[in-house]
GROMACS .gro file of C-alpha atoms in nm:
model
  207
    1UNK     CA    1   3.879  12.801  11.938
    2UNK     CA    2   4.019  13.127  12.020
    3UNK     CA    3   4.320  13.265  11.861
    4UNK     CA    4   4.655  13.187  12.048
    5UNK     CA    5   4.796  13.505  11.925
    6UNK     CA    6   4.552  13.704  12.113
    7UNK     CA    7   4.713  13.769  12.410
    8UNK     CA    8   4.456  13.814  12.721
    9UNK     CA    9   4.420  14.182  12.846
   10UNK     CA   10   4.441  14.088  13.156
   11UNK     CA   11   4.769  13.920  13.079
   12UNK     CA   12   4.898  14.243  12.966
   13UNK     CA   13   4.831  14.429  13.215
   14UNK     CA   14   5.007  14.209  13.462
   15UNK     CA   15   5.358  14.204  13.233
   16UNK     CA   16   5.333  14.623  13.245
   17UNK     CA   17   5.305  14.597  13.657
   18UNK     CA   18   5.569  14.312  13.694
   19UNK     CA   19   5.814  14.524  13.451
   20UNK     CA   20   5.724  14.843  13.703
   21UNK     CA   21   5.793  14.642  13.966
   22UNK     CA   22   6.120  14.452  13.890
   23UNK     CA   23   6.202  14.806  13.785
   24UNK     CA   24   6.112  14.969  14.140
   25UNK     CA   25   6.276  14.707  14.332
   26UNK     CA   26   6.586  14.753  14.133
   27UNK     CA   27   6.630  15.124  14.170
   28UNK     CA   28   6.549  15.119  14.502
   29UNK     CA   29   6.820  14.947  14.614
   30UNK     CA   30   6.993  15.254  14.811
   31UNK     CA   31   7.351  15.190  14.744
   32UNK     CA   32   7.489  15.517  14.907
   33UNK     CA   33   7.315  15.388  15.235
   34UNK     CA   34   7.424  15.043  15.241
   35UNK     CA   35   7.815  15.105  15.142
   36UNK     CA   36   7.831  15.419  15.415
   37UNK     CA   37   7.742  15.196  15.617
   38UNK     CA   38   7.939  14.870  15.534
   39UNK     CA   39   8.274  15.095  15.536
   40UNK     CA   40   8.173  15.189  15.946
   41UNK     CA   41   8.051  15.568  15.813
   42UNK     CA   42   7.711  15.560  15.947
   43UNK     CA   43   7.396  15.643  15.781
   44UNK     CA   44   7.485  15.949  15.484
   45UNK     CA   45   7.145  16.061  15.493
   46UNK     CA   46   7.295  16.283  15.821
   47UNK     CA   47   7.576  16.412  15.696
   48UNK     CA   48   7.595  16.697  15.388
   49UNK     CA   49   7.298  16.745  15.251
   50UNK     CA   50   7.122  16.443  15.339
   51UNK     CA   51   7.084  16.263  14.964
   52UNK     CA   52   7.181  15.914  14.959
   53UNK     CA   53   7.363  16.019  14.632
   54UNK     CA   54   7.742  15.956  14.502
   55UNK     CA   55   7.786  16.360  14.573
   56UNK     CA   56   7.652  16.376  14.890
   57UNK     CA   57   7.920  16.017  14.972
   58UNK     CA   58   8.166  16.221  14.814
   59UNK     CA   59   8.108  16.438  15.153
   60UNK     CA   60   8.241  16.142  15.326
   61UNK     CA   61   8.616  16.151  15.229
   62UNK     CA   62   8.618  15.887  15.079
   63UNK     CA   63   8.639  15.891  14.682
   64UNK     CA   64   8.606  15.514  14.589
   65UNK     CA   65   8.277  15.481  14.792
   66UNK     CA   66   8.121  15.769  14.584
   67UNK     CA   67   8.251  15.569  14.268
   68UNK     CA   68   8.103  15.297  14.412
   69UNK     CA   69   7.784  15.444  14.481
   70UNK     CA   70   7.768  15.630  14.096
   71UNK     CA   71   7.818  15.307  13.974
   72UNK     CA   72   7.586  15.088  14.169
   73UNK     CA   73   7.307  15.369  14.099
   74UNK     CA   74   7.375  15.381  13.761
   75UNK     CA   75   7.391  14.978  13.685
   76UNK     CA   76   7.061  14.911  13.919
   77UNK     CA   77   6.910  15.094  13.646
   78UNK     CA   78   7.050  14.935  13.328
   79UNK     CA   79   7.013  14.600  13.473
   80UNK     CA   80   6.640  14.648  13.537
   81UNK     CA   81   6.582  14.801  13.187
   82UNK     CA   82   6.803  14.437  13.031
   83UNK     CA   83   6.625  14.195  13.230
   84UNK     CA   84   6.272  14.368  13.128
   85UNK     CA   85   6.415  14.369  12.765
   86UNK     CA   86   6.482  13.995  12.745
   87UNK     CA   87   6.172  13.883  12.919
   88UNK     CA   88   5.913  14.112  12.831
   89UNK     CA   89   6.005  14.288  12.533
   90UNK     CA   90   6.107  14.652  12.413
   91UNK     CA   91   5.850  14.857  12.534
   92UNK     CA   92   5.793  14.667  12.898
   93UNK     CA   93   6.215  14.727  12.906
   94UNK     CA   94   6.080  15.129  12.903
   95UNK     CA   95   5.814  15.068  13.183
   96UNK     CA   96   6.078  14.880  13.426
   97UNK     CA   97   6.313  15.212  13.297
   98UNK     CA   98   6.042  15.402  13.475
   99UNK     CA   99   6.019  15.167  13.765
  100UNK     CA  100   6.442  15.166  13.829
  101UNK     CA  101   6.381  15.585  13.823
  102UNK     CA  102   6.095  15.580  14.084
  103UNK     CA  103   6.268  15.322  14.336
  104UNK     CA  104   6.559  15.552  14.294
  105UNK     CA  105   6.373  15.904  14.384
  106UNK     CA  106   6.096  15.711  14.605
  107UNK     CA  107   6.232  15.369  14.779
  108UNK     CA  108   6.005  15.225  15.044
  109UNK     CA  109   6.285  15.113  15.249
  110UNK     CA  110   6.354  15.480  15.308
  111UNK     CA  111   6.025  15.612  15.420
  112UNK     CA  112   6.003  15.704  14.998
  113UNK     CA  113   6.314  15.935  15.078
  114UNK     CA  114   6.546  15.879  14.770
  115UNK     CA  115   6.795  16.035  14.565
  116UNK     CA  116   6.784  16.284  14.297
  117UNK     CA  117   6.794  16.050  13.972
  118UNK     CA  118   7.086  16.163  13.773
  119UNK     CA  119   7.319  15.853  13.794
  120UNK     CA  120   7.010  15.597  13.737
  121UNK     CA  121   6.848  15.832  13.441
  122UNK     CA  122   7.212  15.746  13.320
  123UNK     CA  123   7.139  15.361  13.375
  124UNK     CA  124   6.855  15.343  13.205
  125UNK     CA  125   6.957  15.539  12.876
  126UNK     CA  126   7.234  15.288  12.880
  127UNK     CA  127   7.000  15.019  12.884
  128UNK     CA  128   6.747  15.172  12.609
  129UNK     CA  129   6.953  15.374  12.418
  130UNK     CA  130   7.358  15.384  12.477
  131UNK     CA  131   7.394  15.624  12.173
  132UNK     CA  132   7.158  15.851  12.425
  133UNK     CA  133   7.358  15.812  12.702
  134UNK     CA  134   7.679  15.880  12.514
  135UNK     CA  135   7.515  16.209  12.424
  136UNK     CA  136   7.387  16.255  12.774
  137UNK     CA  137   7.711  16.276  12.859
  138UNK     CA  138   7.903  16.439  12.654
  139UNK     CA  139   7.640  16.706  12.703
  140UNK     CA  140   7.708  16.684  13.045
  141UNK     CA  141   8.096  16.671  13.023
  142UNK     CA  142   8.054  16.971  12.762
  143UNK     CA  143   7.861  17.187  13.013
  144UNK     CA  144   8.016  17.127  13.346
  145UNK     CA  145   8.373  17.214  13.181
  146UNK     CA  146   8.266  17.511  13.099
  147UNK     CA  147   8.006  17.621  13.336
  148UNK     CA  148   8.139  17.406  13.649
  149UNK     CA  149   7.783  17.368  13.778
  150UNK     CA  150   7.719  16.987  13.806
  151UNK     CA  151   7.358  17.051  13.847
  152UNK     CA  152   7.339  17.285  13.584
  153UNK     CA  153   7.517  17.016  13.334
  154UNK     CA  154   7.261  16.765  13.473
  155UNK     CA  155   6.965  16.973  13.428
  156UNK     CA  156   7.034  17.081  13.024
  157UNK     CA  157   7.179  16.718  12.952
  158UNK     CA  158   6.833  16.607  13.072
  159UNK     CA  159   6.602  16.843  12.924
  160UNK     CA  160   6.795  16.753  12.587
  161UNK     CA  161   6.723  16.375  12.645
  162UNK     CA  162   6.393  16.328  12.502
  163UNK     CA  163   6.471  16.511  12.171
  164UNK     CA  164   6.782  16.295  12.112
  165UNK     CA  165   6.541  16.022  12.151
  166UNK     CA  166   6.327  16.133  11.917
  167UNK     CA  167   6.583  16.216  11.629
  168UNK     CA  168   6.677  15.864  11.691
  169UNK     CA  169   6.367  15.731  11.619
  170UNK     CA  170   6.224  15.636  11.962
  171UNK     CA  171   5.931  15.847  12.032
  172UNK     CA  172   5.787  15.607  12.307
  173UNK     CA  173   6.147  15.614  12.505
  174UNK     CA  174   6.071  16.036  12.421
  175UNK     CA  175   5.793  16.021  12.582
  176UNK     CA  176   5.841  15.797  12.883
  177UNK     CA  177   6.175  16.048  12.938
  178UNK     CA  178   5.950  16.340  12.983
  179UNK     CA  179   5.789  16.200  13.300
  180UNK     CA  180   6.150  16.129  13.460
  181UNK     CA  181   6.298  16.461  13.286
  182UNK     CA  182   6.010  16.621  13.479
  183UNK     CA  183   6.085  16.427  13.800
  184UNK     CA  184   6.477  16.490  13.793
  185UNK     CA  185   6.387  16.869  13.739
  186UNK     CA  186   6.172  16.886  14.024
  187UNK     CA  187   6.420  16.661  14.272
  188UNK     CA  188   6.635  16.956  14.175
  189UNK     CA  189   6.428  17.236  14.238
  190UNK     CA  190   6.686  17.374  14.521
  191UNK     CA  191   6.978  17.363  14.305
  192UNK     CA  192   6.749  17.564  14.079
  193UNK     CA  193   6.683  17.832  14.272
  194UNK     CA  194   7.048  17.862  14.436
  195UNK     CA  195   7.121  17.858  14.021
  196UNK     CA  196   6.865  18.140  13.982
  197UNK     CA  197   7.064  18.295  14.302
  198UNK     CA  198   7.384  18.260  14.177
  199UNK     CA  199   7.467  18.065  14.498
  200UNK     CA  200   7.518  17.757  14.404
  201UNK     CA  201   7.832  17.564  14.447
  202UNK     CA  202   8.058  17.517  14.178
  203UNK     CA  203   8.282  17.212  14.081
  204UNK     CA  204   8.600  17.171  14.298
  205UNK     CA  205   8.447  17.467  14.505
  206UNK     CA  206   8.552  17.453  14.880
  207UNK     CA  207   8.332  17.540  15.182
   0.00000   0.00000   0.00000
């Protein structure tokens, strides 16, 4: 008889795709879009600079559908990182993190048009590590007080993310945060250069 502890590889390989893929579908659930459009705003992507994100909603007017939409990007995340935790495990929780971040940036119901990942990286550090999201944003909080540059904050809180990890003792949420740290820096690769330009927009900065 073989041993029932041996779990099939084939069997293993189909957990790590489901986890992607409950994480996907979560994150790419594109909250700015839908709540635009159930408060009679039309579709966001044509207003502003075209992200479906809570900043670009912000351009809207109206300040609780932004909330809205920071929260709903956020918690897609952390709920596909818990429901991968208590079915699969620890490390599959980290694959469906992955998942939430690439529905968010990619979604197929957008032609793979997404957002730019900060509010679900958020989500997801909540759902591996909260003590890492805490930091996240205090980083965050720390920079954009001082600096005023949201992206800025968004970019160095990231970048930071994967060492925090790994002075908390999670080197395999270290390295799966490179990938998205890597991914959020590119999504941002215009706020970069208007950075580099000194043009970028500061926050509370009109017109």
């Amino acid at each position: 008889m073989s041993d029932p502890a041996i779990v099939p590889e084939s069997m293993i390989w189909l957990s790590v795709l489901s986890a992607l893929v409950l994480g996907y579908l979560f994150g790419s659930i594109p909250f700015g879009v839908i709540f635009t459009r159930m408060a009679g705003l039309g579709d966001v992507r044509k207003i502003g600079s075209g992200n479906i994100g809570a900043t670009n909603v912000l351009r809207t007017g109206r300040k609780g559908l932004a909330a809205a939409t920071l929260l709903g990007d956020a918690l897609k995340g952390t709920a596909a990182v818990l429901i991968a935790y208590y079915v699969w495990g620890a490390q599959l929780a980290t694959i469906a993190a992955l998942g939430a971040f690439l529905g968010h940036l990619f979604p197929v119901w957008l032609k793979f048009k997404g957002g730019k990942g900060v509010a679900t990286f958020i989500g997801v550090l909540i759902g591996l590590k909260p003590l890492a999201a805490l930091i996240f944003a205090a980083v965050w909080l720390g920079l954009a007080f001082t600096t005023r540059y949201s992206s800025l904050s968004a970019l160095v809180a990231s970048a930071a993310t994967p060492v925090v990890l790994w002075l908390l003792g999670e080197p395999g949420m270290a390295g799966m945060t490179v990938i998205l740290v890597a991914l959020l820096w590119w999504k941002h690769s215009e706020n970069i250069s208007r950075l580099l330009a000194g043009t970028e927009g500061k926050i509370g900065q009109k017109g």
